[in-house]
C-alpha positions as a printed Julia matrix, in Angstrom:
256×3 Matrix{Float64}:
 71.12  -123.36  -59.37
 70.1   -126.42  -57.37
 67.27  -125.85  -54.9
 66.51  -128.04  -51.9
 63.23  -128.75  -50.15
 64.29  -129.2   -46.51
 61.85  -130.78  -44.06
 62.56  -130.99  -40.33
 60.33  -133.64  -38.72
 59.85  -133.48  -34.97
 57.67  -135.11  -32.39
 55.38  -132.1   -32.1
 55.67  -130.4   -35.49
 56.98  -130.67  -39.04
 58.7   -127.63  -40.58
 59.74  -127.04  -44.18
 61.18  -124.48  -46.58
 62.94  -124.34  -49.94
 66.57  -123.23  -49.99
 68.92  -122.07  -52.71
 72.46  -123.39  -53.17
 73.79  -120.94  -50.57
 71.31  -122.16  -47.94
 69.11  -119.06  -48.12
 65.4   -119.66  -47.71
 63.45  -118.9   -50.86
 60.13  -119.13  -49.04
 58.89  -118.46  -45.54
 59.15  -121.69  -43.52
 55.87  -123.54  -42.95
 54.93  -125.64  -39.95
 52.18  -128.18  -39.35
 51.49  -130.25  -36.21
 52.74  -133.81  -36.41
 49.61  -135.96  -36.87
 49.03  -139.05  -34.73
 48.73  -141.92  -35.17
 51.29  -141.65  -37.96
 51.85  -144.65  -40.26
 54.46  -144.18  -43.03
 51.71  -143.62  -45.63
 50.3   -140.65  -43.7
 53.82  -139.39  -43.07
 54.56  -139.27  -46.79
 51.16  -137.69  -47.5
 51.77  -135.0   -44.86
 55.17  -134.13  -46.33
 53.76  -134.04  -49.87
 51.0   -131.64  -48.82
 53.56  -129.44  -47.08
 55.81  -129.48  -50.14
 52.89  -128.54  -52.42
 52.58  -125.25  -50.52
 56.21  -124.33  -51.29
 58.12  -123.58  -54.52
 59.3   -126.59  -56.52
 62.76  -127.94  -55.7
 65.4   -130.14  -57.35
 66.07  -132.37  -54.37
 64.74  -133.23  -50.9
 66.36  -133.41  -47.47
 64.39  -134.85  -44.56
 65.46  -135.02  -40.92
 63.71  -137.71  -38.86
 63.91  -138.45  -35.14
 65.47  -141.8   -34.34
 68.02  -144.18  -35.79
 68.23  -143.78  -39.57
 70.75  -145.81  -41.57
 71.21  -145.18  -45.29
 67.73  -143.68  -45.43
 66.11  -146.67  -43.73
 64.34  -146.32  -40.37
 65.89  -148.65  -37.81
 63.88  -147.11  -34.97
 61.88  -143.94  -34.42
 60.64  -143.13  -30.9
 57.63  -140.89  -31.55
 56.0   -142.08  -34.76
 55.33  -145.58  -33.43
 53.08  -144.23  -30.66
 49.32  -143.91  -30.65
 49.02  -140.24  -29.76
 52.49  -138.73  -29.77
 55.67  -138.61  -27.65
 55.58  -140.72  -24.48
 52.18  -142.24  -25.26
 51.7   -145.99  -25.67
 53.53  -147.74  -28.51
 51.25  -149.23  -31.16
 52.61  -152.66  -32.23
 51.19  -152.23  -35.76
 52.96  -148.87  -36.19
 56.16  -150.32  -34.76
 56.07  -153.04  -37.4
 55.35  -150.56  -40.21
 58.16  -148.17  -39.28
 60.83  -150.78  -38.48
 62.91  -151.18  -41.63
 60.88  -148.64  -43.58
 62.91  -147.31  -46.53
 62.05  -143.65  -46.07
 64.54  -142.4   -48.66
 63.13  -144.55  -51.46
 59.53  -143.89  -50.45
 59.99  -140.13  -50.37
 62.11  -140.0   -53.53
 59.39  -141.86  -55.43
 56.58  -139.76  -53.94
 58.26  -136.42  -54.69
 59.93  -137.5   -57.91
 63.31  -136.0   -56.93
 66.49  -137.33  -55.25
 66.06  -137.57  -51.49
 68.42  -137.63  -48.52
 66.98  -138.86  -45.21
 68.99  -138.49  -42.02
 68.46  -138.19  -38.3
 67.07  -134.72  -37.56
 70.01  -133.76  -35.33
 72.39  -134.69  -38.14
 70.67  -132.29  -40.54
 70.68  -129.66  -37.79
 74.4   -130.18  -37.33
 75.08  -129.81  -41.04
 73.76  -126.28  -40.75
 76.16  -125.2   -38.01
 79.41  -127.18  -37.9
 82.62  -125.43  -38.92
 84.04  -128.54  -40.57
 87.22  -128.77  -38.5
 88.02  -131.02  -35.57
 85.57  -133.05  -33.54
 82.19  -131.34  -33.34
 79.22  -132.64  -31.35
 75.67  -131.4   -31.84
 72.97  -131.86  -29.2
 69.39  -130.83  -29.97
 67.02  -130.07  -27.11
 63.33  -130.43  -27.81
 60.8   -133.21  -27.25
 63.82  -135.3   -26.27
 67.56  -135.21  -26.91
 69.08  -135.54  -30.37
 72.74  -135.93  -31.19
 75.14  -135.92  -34.14
 78.91  -136.19  -34.31
 81.13  -134.74  -37.06
 84.84  -135.33  -37.56
 86.55  -132.9   -39.91
 83.17  -131.96  -41.3
 82.22  -135.56  -42.14
 79.23  -137.11  -40.42
 80.08  -140.05  -38.16
 77.77  -143.08  -37.85
 74.76  -142.2   -35.76
 74.5   -143.22  -32.1
 71.19  -143.0   -30.24
 72.66  -141.25  -27.21
 69.16  -140.22  -26.18
 68.33  -143.8   -25.16
 71.45  -144.35  -23.05
 70.85  -144.37  -19.28
 71.94  -141.28  -17.41
 70.48  -142.46  -14.12
 68.84  -145.64  -12.9
 65.89  -146.35  -15.25
 66.21  -142.84  -16.74
 67.48  -142.11  -20.25
 68.87  -138.8   -21.51
 65.68  -138.42  -23.54
 63.59  -138.47  -20.38
 66.12  -136.62  -18.24
 66.28  -133.43  -20.33
 63.22  -133.68  -22.61
 60.35  -131.2   -22.8
 58.19  -132.83  -20.07
 61.04  -132.51  -17.58
 61.71  -128.91  -18.58
 58.08  -128.08  -17.88
 58.13  -129.94  -14.57
 61.4   -128.44  -13.34
 61.19  -124.94  -14.78
 63.89  -123.36  -16.91
 66.3   -122.59  -14.07
 66.59  -126.14  -12.7
 66.37  -127.64  -16.2
 69.27  -125.42  -17.34
 71.34  -126.69  -14.43
 70.54  -130.23  -15.53
 71.69  -129.45  -19.08
 75.01  -128.22  -17.7
 75.38  -131.45  -15.72
 74.78  -133.46  -18.89
 77.38  -131.4   -20.77
 79.9   -131.87  -17.96
 79.26  -135.61  -17.97
 79.66  -136.0   -21.74
 82.78  -133.86  -22.07
 85.28  -136.62  -21.09
 83.43  -139.08  -23.35
 83.65  -137.07  -26.59
 86.51  -134.63  -25.96
 84.97  -132.34  -28.56
 86.59  -129.28  -30.05
 83.18  -127.61  -30.2
 79.75  -128.51  -28.82
 76.66  -126.98  -30.4
 73.38  -126.86  -28.47
 70.4   -126.53  -30.8
 66.74  -127.44  -31.0
 63.75  -125.41  -29.9
 64.62  -125.48  -26.19
 68.28  -124.46  -26.46
 67.27  -120.78  -26.33
 65.8   -121.4   -22.85
 69.12  -122.3   -21.26
 69.89  -119.7   -18.6
 72.92  -117.48  -19.42
 74.62  -118.21  -16.1
 74.54  -121.96  -16.76
 75.72  -121.54  -20.35
 78.66  -119.43  -19.15
 79.72  -122.21  -16.79
 79.8   -124.75  -19.63
 82.84  -123.13  -21.24
 83.8   -121.24  -24.37
 83.67  -124.42  -26.47
 79.89  -124.68  -26.01
 77.68  -122.61  -28.34
 73.9   -122.23  -28.64
 72.72  -122.21  -32.27
 69.37  -121.25  -33.85
 66.66  -123.86  -34.33
 66.41  -122.84  -38.0
 69.56  -124.9   -38.57
 67.27  -127.93  -38.84
 66.08  -126.52  -42.17
 69.16  -124.58  -43.29
 71.28  -127.73  -42.88
 69.23  -129.39  -45.59
 71.53  -127.98  -48.27
 74.91  -128.53  -46.66
 73.99  -132.05  -45.54
 74.53  -133.28  -49.09
 78.17  -132.17  -48.93
 78.96  -133.4   -45.41
 77.43  -136.85  -45.23
 80.11  -138.67  -47.24
 79.72  -141.26  -49.99
 78.1   -143.92  -47.81
 75.06  -141.7   -47.15
 74.58  -139.83  -50.44
 72.05  -141.68  -52.64
 73.35  -140.0   -55.81
 76.93  -141.27  -55.47
């Protein structure tokens, strides 16, 4: 039976567990705060230390915030900053992370095959039904997104950095700082407005709202979004670590 070490890397915390082939956790999930500043070397060291506290696994799945292509970091919004999300970007960290081959680095460090995707994509792998057009939005430090067509992961788009208003991106518009400033009621209304605005763009068959803040959406706003919008547990970011290997397609799987 193949086991998978699944690690969900966020702006505020890094969570991990080991899963069996059915996606059942074989160990209680662990969480550590994301350290800052965070060069790739410390990132790998942090993940190794987390993995050492869990049972051994046959392969590794890592979800990272930002644009990840074929396991290589094109851009990551949080890990290039000096002290965490929305702090000042460190030019040295930006240079280190840009083009960093995270899949190769982690596979060599752990000594097992590794799959590195955007964190929302791993989250989506844990919840999509595998039929039709399915969009996943994760609500946390910022906004994450992943699109699946017939259960196959589509190329990643950094929707979070698209403007939703003048000089305001989706990341800023619905991220954690705005939720705290607005309060859950007004923030929930804003989430519904975002969903309404994206509906004619994607024409999804099902929209999944995940991430740590999805549970804070007020029921009355969720009801107004429609029956094709579903809130899913944040644990999908770990549970999806198994199914991701089957859904990503040949162009993503490092073993094919």
